[in-house]
Coordinates of C-alpha atoms and ligand atoms in Angstrom, one line a residue:
M6 CA 73.7 78.3 104.6
T7 CA 75.0 82.3 104.7
L8 CA 77.9 82.8 103.4
S9 CA 80.7 85.5 106.2
A10 CA 82.0 88.0 103.5
G11 CA 85.2 87.0 104.8
H12 CA 83.9 82.9 103.1
L13 CA 82.6 85.0 100.1
I14 CA 85.2 86.4 98.4
V15 CA 87.2 83.2 98.6
R16 CA 83.9 81.2 96.7
Q17 CA 84.0 84.7 94.3
L18 CA 87.5 83.9 94.3
E19 CA 86.6 80.1 92.9
A20 CA 84.6 81.0 90.2
H21 CA 87.4 83.4 88.8
G22 CA 89.4 80.5 88.5
V23 CA 91.8 81.7 90.6
P24 CA 95.1 78.7 91.7
R25 CA 96.8 80.4 94.4
V26 CA 96.5 83.1 96.5
Y27 CA 100.2 83.8 98.4
T28 CA 99.8 86.0 101.1
V29 CA 101.3 87.0 104.7
P30 CA 98.8 86.9 107.5
G31 CA 97.3 89.2 109.7
E32 CA 94.4 89.2 112.8
S33 CA 92.9 91.2 110.1
F34 CA 91.5 89.3 107.8
L35 CA 91.3 85.8 109.3
D36 CA 87.6 85.7 108.6
V37 CA 89.3 84.9 104.8
L38 CA 91.9 82.4 105.7
D39 CA 88.9 80.5 107.3
G40 CA 87.2 80.7 103.9
L41 CA 91.0 78.9 102.5
H42 CA 91.1 76.4 104.3
D43 CA 88.0 74.4 102.9
S44 CA 88.5 75.6 99.1
P45 CA 90.6 73.7 96.5
I46 CA 92.8 77.3 95.9
D47 CA 96.4 76.2 96.8
T48 CA 97.5 79.0 99.8
V49 CA 101.1 79.9 99.6
V50 CA 102.6 81.6 103.3
C51 CA 105.4 83.7 101.8
R52 CA 107.9 84.6 103.8
H53 CA 107.3 88.6 103.5
E54 CA 104.9 90.7 101.4
G55 CA 107.4 91.9 98.9
G56 CA 107.6 88.2 98.4
A57 CA 104.9 87.4 97.9
G58 CA 103.0 90.2 95.5
F59 CA 106.3 89.6 93.4
M60 CA 104.7 86.2 93.5
A61 CA 101.3 87.5 92.6
L62 CA 103.1 89.0 89.9
A63 CA 104.7 86.1 88.8
E64 CA 101.0 84.5 88.7
S65 CA 100.0 86.6 86.5
R66 CA 102.6 86.7 83.7
L67 CA 103.2 83.0 84.1
T68 CA 99.1 81.8 84.0
G69 CA 97.1 84.9 82.6
T70 CA 95.2 85.2 85.5
P71 CA 95.3 88.7 87.9
G72 CA 98.4 87.0 90.7
I73 CA 96.4 87.7 94.2
A74 CA 97.9 88.2 97.3
M75 CA 96.7 88.8 100.7
V76 CA 98.6 91.2 103.3
T77 CA 98.0 93.1 106.3
R78 CA 97.2 96.5 107.2
G79 CA 99.7 99.5 107.5
P80 CA 103.2 96.9 107.7
G81 CA 102.3 94.5 105.0
A82 CA 100.5 97.5 103.0
A83 CA 103.8 99.1 102.9
N84 CA 106.0 95.8 102.4
A85 CA 103.8 94.5 99.5
M86 CA 103.9 98.4 98.0
I87 CA 106.9 97.5 95.8
A88 CA 104.2 94.9 93.5
V89 CA 101.5 97.3 93.1
H90 CA 104.8 100.0 91.9
T91 CA 105.7 96.9 89.8
A92 CA 102.7 95.8 88.7
W93 CA 101.6 99.5 87.8
Q94 CA 104.5 100.5 86.3
D95 CA 104.7 97.2 84.4
A96 CA 100.8 97.1 83.4
T97 CA 100.0 94.4 84.4
A98 CA 96.7 92.6 87.1
L99 CA 97.5 92.4 90.2
V100 CA 94.8 92.0 93.0
L101 CA 95.5 92.8 96.1
F102 CA 93.8 92.6 99.4
V103 CA 94.9 94.7 102.2
G104 CA 93.6 93.5 106.5
L105 CA 92.1 96.6 108.0
I106 CA 91.6 98.1 111.1
P107 CA 87.4 97.3 112.6
V108 CA 85.3 101.1 111.1
A109 CA 84.6 101.9 114.1
D110 CA 88.4 102.0 115.3
R111 CA 89.4 104.5 111.9
G112 CA 90.7 107.8 112.7
R113 CA 92.3 107.5 115.8
N114 CA 95.5 106.1 115.3
A115 CA 94.2 102.9 115.8
F116 CA 96.8 99.4 116.0
Q117 CA 98.5 100.0 112.7
E118 CA 96.2 102.2 110.7
F119 CA 97.2 104.4 107.8
S120 CA 95.5 105.8 104.7
L121 CA 94.2 103.0 102.3
E122 CA 94.0 104.7 99.6
G123 CA 96.7 108.0 100.5
W124 CA 99.7 105.1 99.9
F125 CA 97.8 102.9 97.1
S126 CA 95.6 106.0 94.8
T127 CA 97.9 107.3 92.8
T128 CA 100.0 103.5 91.8
A129 CA 97.1 101.8 91.3
K130 CA 93.7 101.2 89.2
R131 CA 91.6 101.6 91.9
V132 CA 91.7 101.5 95.6
L133 CA 88.2 100.5 96.6
I134 CA 86.8 99.6 100.9
L135 CA 84.7 96.8 101.5
D136 CA 82.2 99.2 103.9
D137 CA 79.6 96.8 103.2
A138 CA 79.3 93.7 103.7
R139 CA 77.3 92.8 101.3
R140 CA 79.1 93.8 98.5
A141 CA 81.8 91.3 99.2
A142 CA 81.8 89.1 95.6
E143 CA 81.3 92.8 93.6
V144 CA 83.8 94.2 94.6
V145 CA 85.5 91.1 93.8
E146 CA 85.0 91.0 90.8
E147 CA 85.6 94.6 89.7
A148 CA 89.1 94.0 91.4
M149 CA 89.1 90.8 88.9
R150 CA 88.1 93.0 85.6
T151 CA 89.6 95.9 86.6
A152 CA 93.2 94.9 86.6
A153 CA 92.9 93.0 83.6
S154 CA 91.4 95.7 81.5
G155 CA 92.9 98.0 79.3
R156 CA 95.9 98.8 79.9
P157 CA 96.0 95.5 83.3
G158 CA 97.5 97.0 86.6
P159 CA 96.4 96.9 90.4
V160 CA 93.4 96.7 92.2
V161 CA 93.9 97.5 95.7
I162 CA 91.0 95.9 98.3
G163 CA 90.9 97.3 101.8
L164 CA 88.9 94.2 104.2
P165 CA 87.9 95.8 107.1
E166 CA 88.1 93.5 109.8
D167 CA 84.6 93.6 111.2
V168 CA 83.1 93.5 108.2
L169 CA 84.5 90.5 107.4
V170 CA 82.3 88.5 109.0
R171 CA 79.7 90.4 108.0
A172 CA 76.8 88.3 106.4
G173 CA 78.4 88.4 102.6
G174 CA 74.6 88.6 100.6
G175 CA 74.5 85.8 99.0
K176 CA 76.6 83.3 96.0
P177 CA 79.3 84.3 94.6
L178 CA 78.6 85.8 90.8
Q179 CA 79.2 84.9 87.8
P180 CA 82.9 86.5 85.7
R181 CA 81.4 89.7 83.8
K182 CA 82.7 88.6 80.4
A183 CA 85.5 90.4 79.0
P184 CA 83.9 93.3 76.4
A185 CA 84.7 91.2 72.4
A186 CA 87.0 94.2 71.2
A187 CA 87.2 93.8 67.3
P188 CA 89.3 95.9 65.9
G189 CA 87.5 98.0 62.1
L190 CA 88.3 96.9 58.6
Q191 CA 89.2 99.9 58.0
A192 CA 91.6 100.0 61.1
M193 CA 93.2 97.1 59.3
E194 CA 93.1 98.3 55.7
E195 CA 94.3 101.3 56.7
L196 CA 97.7 100.0 58.5
T197 CA 97.5 97.3 56.2
E198 CA 98.3 100.2 53.5
R199 CA 100.7 102.0 55.4
L200 CA 102.6 98.7 56.2
A201 CA 102.6 99.2 52.6
A202 CA 103.6 102.2 51.6
A203 CA 106.6 101.5 54.3
A204 CA 110.0 101.1 53.4
R205 CA 112.2 99.6 56.7
P206 CA 109.0 99.0 59.0
L207 CA 109.7 98.0 62.3
M208 CA 107.0 95.8 64.9
V209 CA 107.6 95.8 68.1
V210 CA 105.8 93.6 70.3
G211 CA 105.9 94.2 74.6
G212 CA 102.8 93.7 77.3
D213 CA 101.3 90.9 78.8
G214 CA 98.8 87.9 78.3
W215 CA 100.9 86.8 75.2
T216 CA 99.6 83.0 73.9
A217 CA 101.6 80.6 72.6
A218 CA 99.8 80.5 69.4
D219 CA 98.9 84.5 68.9
S220 CA 103.3 84.8 69.6
A221 CA 103.4 82.1 66.8
A222 CA 101.0 83.0 64.5
L223 CA 102.3 86.9 65.0
A224 CA 106.2 86.4 64.0
D225 CA 104.5 83.7 60.7
W226 CA 103.0 86.5 59.8
A227 CA 105.6 89.4 60.3
A228 CA 107.9 87.3 58.8
E229 CA 105.6 85.8 55.2
A230 CA 105.4 90.4 55.7
N231 CA 109.1 90.7 55.1
L232 CA 108.2 93.2 58.8
P233 CA 111.3 92.4 61.0
A234 CA 109.7 92.5 64.8
A235 CA 111.5 93.3 68.0
A236 CA 110.4 92.6 71.8
D237 CA 110.1 95.6 74.6
W238 CA 112.0 95.8 77.2
R239 CA 112.1 92.4 79.3
A240 CA 108.4 91.3 77.3
Y241 CA 111.5 89.5 75.2
D242 CA 109.2 86.3 75.4
A243 CA 106.4 87.6 73.7
V244 CA 108.7 86.8 69.8
P245 CA 109.6 83.8 68.7
H246 CA 113.2 84.2 69.4
Q247 CA 113.6 81.2 66.2
S248 CA 111.4 83.0 63.9
P249 CA 113.2 84.5 61.3
A250 CA 111.2 87.9 61.5
F251 CA 112.7 88.2 65.4
A252 CA 115.0 91.1 65.3
G253 CA 115.8 91.1 68.7
W254 CA 114.8 94.0 72.7
L255 CA 114.7 96.8 73.2
G256 CA 115.7 98.8 76.4
Y257 CA 119.0 98.3 78.8
G258 CA 121.4 96.0 77.0
R259 CA 120.2 96.3 74.3
A260 CA 122.2 95.9 71.0
D261 CA 123.5 99.0 68.9
T262 CA 122.1 97.8 66.4
L263 CA 119.1 97.6 67.4
A264 CA 119.3 101.0 68.6
A265 CA 120.8 102.8 65.0
R266 CA 117.6 101.0 63.5
L267 CA 115.2 101.6 65.2
G268 CA 116.2 105.6 64.6
E269 CA 116.1 104.3 61.1
A270 CA 112.6 102.9 60.3
D271 CA 110.0 104.6 58.5
L272 CA 107.4 103.2 60.4
L273 CA 106.9 101.4 63.9
V274 CA 103.6 99.7 65.5
F275 CA 103.4 98.0 68.6
V276 CA 101.5 95.5 68.7
G277 CA 100.8 95.4 73.7
C278 CA 102.3 97.9 74.3
A279 CA 103.9 101.4 74.0
R280 CA 107.5 103.9 73.4
T281 CA 108.8 104.2 76.3
D282 CA 111.5 105.4 77.7
V283 CA 113.2 102.3 77.9
A284 CA 112.1 101.9 74.6
S285 CA 112.9 104.9 72.9
E286 CA 116.2 104.9 73.5
G287 CA 115.6 107.7 76.7
Y288 CA 113.3 109.2 74.3
T289 CA 115.8 110.3 72.0
R290 CA 114.6 107.6 69.3
G291 CA 111.5 107.1 66.9
L292 CA 110.2 109.6 68.3
D293 CA 109.1 111.5 65.5
T294 CA 109.0 108.3 63.2
E295 CA 105.2 107.5 61.4
T296 CA 103.5 105.1 65.0
V297 CA 100.2 103.0 64.6
L298 CA 100.0 101.3 68.6
V299 CA 98.4 98.4 68.9
L300 CA 97.2 98.3 72.1
A301 CA 94.1 97.8 75.0
D302 CA 94.5 100.8 77.5
P303 CA 92.3 103.9 75.1
D304 CA 94.2 106.3 76.3
A305 CA 98.4 105.2 75.3
S306 CA 99.3 106.4 79.0
G307 CA 103.5 106.3 78.7
H308 CA 103.2 106.0 75.3
A309 CA 106.3 108.4 73.6
G310 CA 106.0 110.6 70.6
R311 CA 103.8 111.0 68.2
L312 CA 101.1 108.2 67.2
D313 CA 99.5 108.2 63.9
Q314 CA 97.1 105.5 63.8
H315 CA 95.9 103.6 67.3
I316 CA 94.3 100.4 67.6
V317 CA 92.2 99.8 70.5
V318 CA 92.4 95.7 70.7
P319 CA 94.2 93.5 72.5
P320 CA 96.6 91.8 71.3
A321 CA 94.7 88.6 70.8
S322 CA 92.1 90.5 68.6
F323 CA 94.5 91.9 66.5
I324 CA 95.6 88.9 65.7
A325 CA 92.2 86.6 65.0
A326 CA 92.0 90.1 62.1
L327 CA 95.2 90.1 60.6
P328 CA 95.5 91.2 56.7
D329 CA 96.6 90.1 54.6
P330 CA 100.3 89.2 55.1
G331 CA 100.9 89.8 50.3
A332 CA 99.5 92.9 50.1
A333 CA 101.2 93.9 54.3
K334 CA 104.4 93.3 52.7
G335 CA 103.9 95.7 49.5
L336 CA 106.6 96.1 47.1
R337 CA 109.5 96.1 49.8
G338 CA 111.8 92.3 50.1
S339 CA 113.1 90.7 53.1
T340 CA 116.4 92.1 52.7
W341 CA 116.1 95.0 55.7
M342 CA 114.0 91.9 58.0
K343 CA 117.4 89.5 57.2
E344 CA 119.6 92.7 58.0
L345 CA 117.8 93.2 61.7
A346 CA 117.8 89.3 61.8
A347 CA 121.8 88.7 61.0
D348 CA 122.2 91.9 63.3
Q349 CA 120.5 89.7 66.6
D350 CA 121.9 86.3 65.1
R351 CA 125.1 88.1 65.6
F352 CA 124.0 89.8 69.5
A353 CA 123.2 86.3 71.5
A354 CA 126.1 84.2 69.9
P355 CA 128.2 83.3 72.3
V356 CA 131.1 86.1 73.0
P357 CA 134.6 84.1 71.8
E358 CA 136.7 83.1 75.3
P359 CA 139.0 86.7 76.5
S360 CA 142.5 86.6 75.2
V361 CA 143.4 87.0 78.9
P362 CA 141.7 83.9 81.1
A363 CA 138.7 84.8 83.4
E364 CA 140.3 83.0 86.3
P365 CA 141.7 85.1 88.4
N366 CA 139.1 88.0 88.3
G367 CA 136.6 84.8 88.5
V368 CA 133.8 83.7 85.8
D369 CA 133.4 84.5 82.7
L370 CA 129.4 84.7 82.0
C371 CA 129.5 85.1 78.8
A372 CA 130.9 81.8 78.4
A373 CA 128.3 80.9 81.4
F374 CA 125.8 82.1 80.2
A375 CA 126.5 80.5 76.7
L376 CA 126.2 77.3 78.6
L377 CA 122.8 78.0 79.6
E378 CA 121.6 78.7 76.7
E379 CA 123.1 75.3 75.6
R380 CA 122.3 73.2 78.4
L381 CA 118.5 74.4 80.1
P382 CA 115.7 73.2 78.3
R383 CA 113.5 74.7 76.0
D384 CA 110.6 75.7 78.0
R385 CA 112.7 77.0 80.1
V386 CA 111.1 79.8 82.5
V387 CA 113.1 82.8 83.0
T388 CA 113.1 84.9 85.8
Y389 CA 114.9 88.7 86.6
G390 CA 115.3 91.1 88.9
A391 CA 116.7 94.3 88.2
G392 CA 120.6 95.2 88.1
N393 CA 123.9 94.4 85.6
A394 CA 123.8 90.3 86.2
T395 CA 120.7 90.0 84.8
I396 CA 122.4 91.8 81.2
W397 CA 124.0 88.4 80.1
G398 CA 120.7 86.3 80.3
H399 CA 118.9 89.0 78.4
R400 CA 121.7 88.4 76.0
F401 CA 122.2 84.5 75.6
L402 CA 119.0 83.0 76.7
S403 CA 116.4 82.3 74.2
H404 CA 112.3 82.3 74.1
S405 CA 110.2 80.4 72.6
G406 CA 107.3 81.0 73.4
P407 CA 105.5 84.0 75.9
G408 CA 105.9 82.7 79.8
T409 CA 108.7 82.1 79.6
L410 CA 110.4 85.0 81.5
V411 CA 109.6 87.1 84.0
G412 CA 111.0 90.3 85.1
P413 CA 111.0 93.8 86.4
R414 CA 109.9 96.7 83.5
N415 CA 110.0 99.2 86.3
G416 CA 113.8 97.5 87.4
A417 CA 112.8 96.4 91.4
M418 CA 114.8 94.7 92.5
G419 CA 114.0 91.3 94.8
L420 CA 111.3 89.7 92.1
A421 CA 113.7 87.4 90.9
V422 CA 113.3 84.8 93.7
P423 CA 110.3 84.8 94.3
A424 CA 108.8 85.3 90.4
A425 CA 110.4 82.0 90.2
V426 CA 109.6 80.3 93.8
A427 CA 105.8 81.0 91.8
A428 CA 106.8 79.5 88.4
S429 CA 107.9 76.6 89.9
L430 CA 104.5 76.2 91.9
I431 CA 103.1 77.4 88.4
H432 CA 105.0 74.6 86.5
P433 CA 106.5 71.8 88.5
G434 CA 108.2 69.7 86.1
R435 CA 110.0 72.5 84.2
C436 CA 113.0 74.2 84.9
V437 CA 112.9 77.5 86.3
T438 CA 116.3 79.5 86.6
A439 CA 116.4 82.9 88.5
V440 CA 119.4 85.3 87.6
C441 CA 120.4 87.6 90.3
G442 CA 123.0 90.2 91.3
D443 CA 124.6 89.3 94.8
G444 CA 122.2 92.2 95.6
D445 CA 119.2 91.6 94.1
F446 CA 119.5 87.9 95.8
L447 CA 119.5 88.6 99.1
M448 CA 116.8 91.1 98.8
N449 CA 113.4 88.4 98.4
A450 CA 116.2 85.2 99.0
Q451 CA 113.6 84.5 102.8
E452 CA 111.8 83.7 100.3
L453 CA 113.3 80.1 98.6
A454 CA 111.9 78.5 102.3
V455 CA 108.1 78.7 99.9
A456 CA 111.1 76.7 97.7
A457 CA 111.6 74.4 100.8
A458 CA 107.9 74.2 102.1
H459 CA 106.6 73.4 98.7
G460 CA 109.3 70.7 97.7
A461 CA 110.0 73.1 94.2
A462 CA 113.1 72.9 92.8
P463 CA 114.1 76.6 90.7
L464 CA 117.6 76.7 90.3
I465 CA 119.1 79.9 91.5
I466 CA 122.0 81.6 89.7
V467 CA 123.4 84.3 91.6
V468 CA 126.2 86.4 90.5
D469 CA 128.1 88.1 93.1
N470 CA 130.6 91.2 92.2
G471 CA 130.4 92.3 95.9
V472 CA 129.4 94.6 94.8
Y473 CA 125.7 97.3 94.0
G474 CA 127.4 97.4 90.3
T475 CA 125.5 99.1 88.3
I476 CA 125.2 102.1 90.9
A477 CA 128.8 101.1 91.0
A478 CA 129.0 102.1 87.6
H479 CA 127.3 105.3 87.4
Q480 CA 129.2 106.4 91.0
R481 CA 132.7 105.6 88.2
Q482 CA 131.4 107.6 85.7
Q483 CA 130.5 110.3 88.1
Y484 CA 132.5 110.6 90.8
P485 CA 135.7 108.7 89.6
Y486 CA 137.9 107.4 92.9
R487 CA 135.3 107.5 95.3
P488 CA 133.7 104.6 95.8
S489 CA 130.9 105.4 98.3
G490 CA 127.3 103.1 100.0
T491 CA 127.5 100.4 97.1
D492 CA 129.7 97.2 98.9
I493 CA 128.3 95.0 100.3
P494 CA 130.6 91.4 101.6
N495 CA 128.6 89.4 101.3
P496 CA 128.1 85.4 103.4
D497 CA 128.4 82.7 101.1
F498 CA 125.3 81.5 99.4
A499 CA 125.8 78.5 98.8
G500 CA 126.6 77.6 101.9
W501 CA 123.1 78.8 102.4
I502 CA 120.9 76.6 100.4
T503 CA 122.4 73.8 102.3
N504 CA 120.2 75.3 105.3
F505 CA 117.1 75.4 103.2
G506 CA 118.2 71.5 102.4
G507 CA 119.1 72.5 98.5
H508 CA 122.2 72.1 96.5
G509 CA 124.9 74.2 96.5
E510 CA 127.9 75.3 95.1
R511 CA 130.5 77.9 95.2
V512 CA 131.8 78.1 91.2
E513 CA 135.8 80.5 91.6
N514 CA 135.9 80.3 87.7
T515 CA 134.9 79.3 84.3
R516 CA 136.7 76.1 84.4
E517 CA 134.1 75.1 87.6
F518 CA 130.9 76.4 86.4
G519 CA 130.0 73.6 83.5
P520 CA 130.3 70.9 85.5
A521 CA 128.6 72.9 88.3
L522 CA 126.3 73.4 86.8
E523 CA 125.5 69.4 85.6
R524 CA 125.5 68.4 89.0
A525 CA 122.8 71.5 90.3
L526 CA 120.7 70.1 87.6
G527 CA 121.2 66.5 88.0
S528 CA 120.2 67.4 91.8
G529 CA 116.5 67.8 91.6
K530 CA 116.4 69.9 94.2
L531 CA 116.5 73.5 94.7
A532 CA 119.7 74.3 93.5
L533 CA 122.0 77.8 93.6
L534 CA 125.1 78.2 92.1
H535 CA 127.1 81.1 93.0
L536 CA 129.5 82.8 90.7
L537 CA 132.6 84.6 92.1
V538 CA 133.2 87.7 89.1
D539 CA 135.1 90.5 89.5
P540 CA 133.4 93.6 91.1
E541 CA 134.5 95.9 88.4
L542 CA 132.8 93.7 85.4
M543 CA 130.3 94.4 82.6
P544 CA 128.3 93.8 80.1
P545 CA 130.3 93.0 77.0
D546 CA 130.0 95.5 74.5
A547 CA 129.1 98.4 77.1
S548 CA 131.5 100.7 76.5
N549 CA 130.9 101.0 72.8
N550 CA 126.8 101.5 73.8
E551 CA 126.6 105.2 72.3
A552 CA 123.9 105.3 75.3
H553 CA 126.0 104.4 78.2
T554 CA 125.0 107.0 80.6
V555 CA 121.9 106.3 80.3
L556 CA 121.2 102.9 78.8
A557 CA 124.0 100.2 78.3
G558 CA 123.8 98.0 81.8
D559 CA 121.9 100.2 83.6
P560 CA 119.1 98.2 84.1
A561 CA 117.6 99.6 87.2
Ligands
TPP613 C1 114.3 98.1 95.2 C2 115.3 98.7 94.3 N1 116.0 99.5 95.6 C3 116.9 100.1 94.3 C4 117.4 99.9 93.4 C5 118.6 100.9 92.3 N2 119.5 99.8 92.1 C6 119.0 99.3 90.6 S1 120.5 98.9 90.3 C7 120.8 98.3 92.0 C8 122.2 96.9 92.0 C9 121.9 96.3 92.1 O1 123.3 95.0 92.8 P1 123.2 94.0 92.2 O2 121.7 93.0 92.3 O3 124.8 93.5 93.0 O4 123.8 93.4 90.6 P2 124.9 94.1 89.7 O5 124.9 95.5 88.9 O6 126.2 94.3 90.9 O7 125.4 93.1 88.2 C10 120.8 99.6 92.5 C11 120.6 99.3 94.2 C12 116.6 99.4 92.6 N3 116.0 99.4 90.9 N4 115.7 98.9 93.2
MG614 MG1 126.2 93.1 92.0

């Protein structure tokens, strides 16, 4: 039987091993939905296309297979844009299918017509339109490959409604093999010489696609080579935090000490990521330092400043070819690495209780996150949106390996909840915790309905300061005593979650937090802890952070 293009699309996704797709349906792609009816692929029905897109992004981060979202034309595509932008900036693979109007209606301002290319061409690696039904399998194969290759990113496929029901031209294609890139011997020798000659080298590890084995192998090698390894912004799980080489993480809310070390280093080696503005303190630090990139993107796009050597391979190929750590160590002792590791230990250690009790001003987040670090199981997955509220989690929650963190490197609010829902579907038995500000939470909290529908049970921590606090903090600095446009009086979130059949608690002070956390973890249900905090609460040490106005506590 000849498959329609819509059905063939689904079969091609099956050939790529796609486990689930995230969608808000539209009448524009009914034939694809019909193909999903008999497919082993799980169809996750979402409540907003932004949520669907973010879930697909989380799927990519956590599984290594490009996440798939399916949305309808005009309004659906508009809602999905935030996930495309996030995937684009964060270098995360994503394939977005968009149902389109019939070909014959084009150019007539037909119902929900819009320009797919106009909207997405500057924010996607490719925009493909399936105008020929016979190319259905080929277009999907190309999209999957392109999304994951080089610098990963989003690919958008337009599906005209009438084309989907035509004959799709055959069987699914075997996915093409990715090129087997390996670093040249000479390149590895050059890198070894650079490392051996450096007194204060620093490795920065980031990006997607890390396996537990690769991440552990790189950290072990770094430790033997006396080479400290920092994680890039919101890629903290790329380096196991227990490693003696772990030097902390870069980006908003990072330790002042690490920012200073970035300036002192005499060689920077970026693996899986580039030197962005966020990693370089707003293009101010390390730009003139001798630099090596290990990055599959031949264009090194987004890399700022000096580049002395570029090894164009993905992390896995690099790790398979790592040189003798003794040779890379040269004459360097372990003092430099130990100093950076000790700085990080101090930074992540629980901050002593404030001398003034936090009670009437709400929960002490240092204490709360220290407790979460202790109580959440080691293999937990933590998801974040944007905003100051994320910084306590970044600082106090450790990661023992990759695939345990999803956060927007582009600072897109609203990722925490959908990412936690996706993580709970991907890892049903594991503890998944979303860390959200009150603003962040309510941007995509509707996706908790999806968790409830699937019996998924993430824990949601909502930090309620009653304000878009990050912006209010900027405002206090730049326009003192004139708060404007930043207040967000909130409903009772704990009560709200019970309407989804979940367990919710309002936590007004530090003392209440521990018992509430135990009850939430013990409930076995979708759970939410609504933490009340002072509206002006800032992450600790933010005021003595020298890049305060640009960086500290500003994960916008
Ligand atoms: C989608 C989106 N809209 C707006 C912003 C700008 N922005 C950055 S942080 C922030 C406030 C976050 O508020 P909340 O989640 O309550 O966290 P808080 O800063 O109060 O801790 C805003 C509005 C953004 N980064 N993303
Ligand atoms: Mg807030």
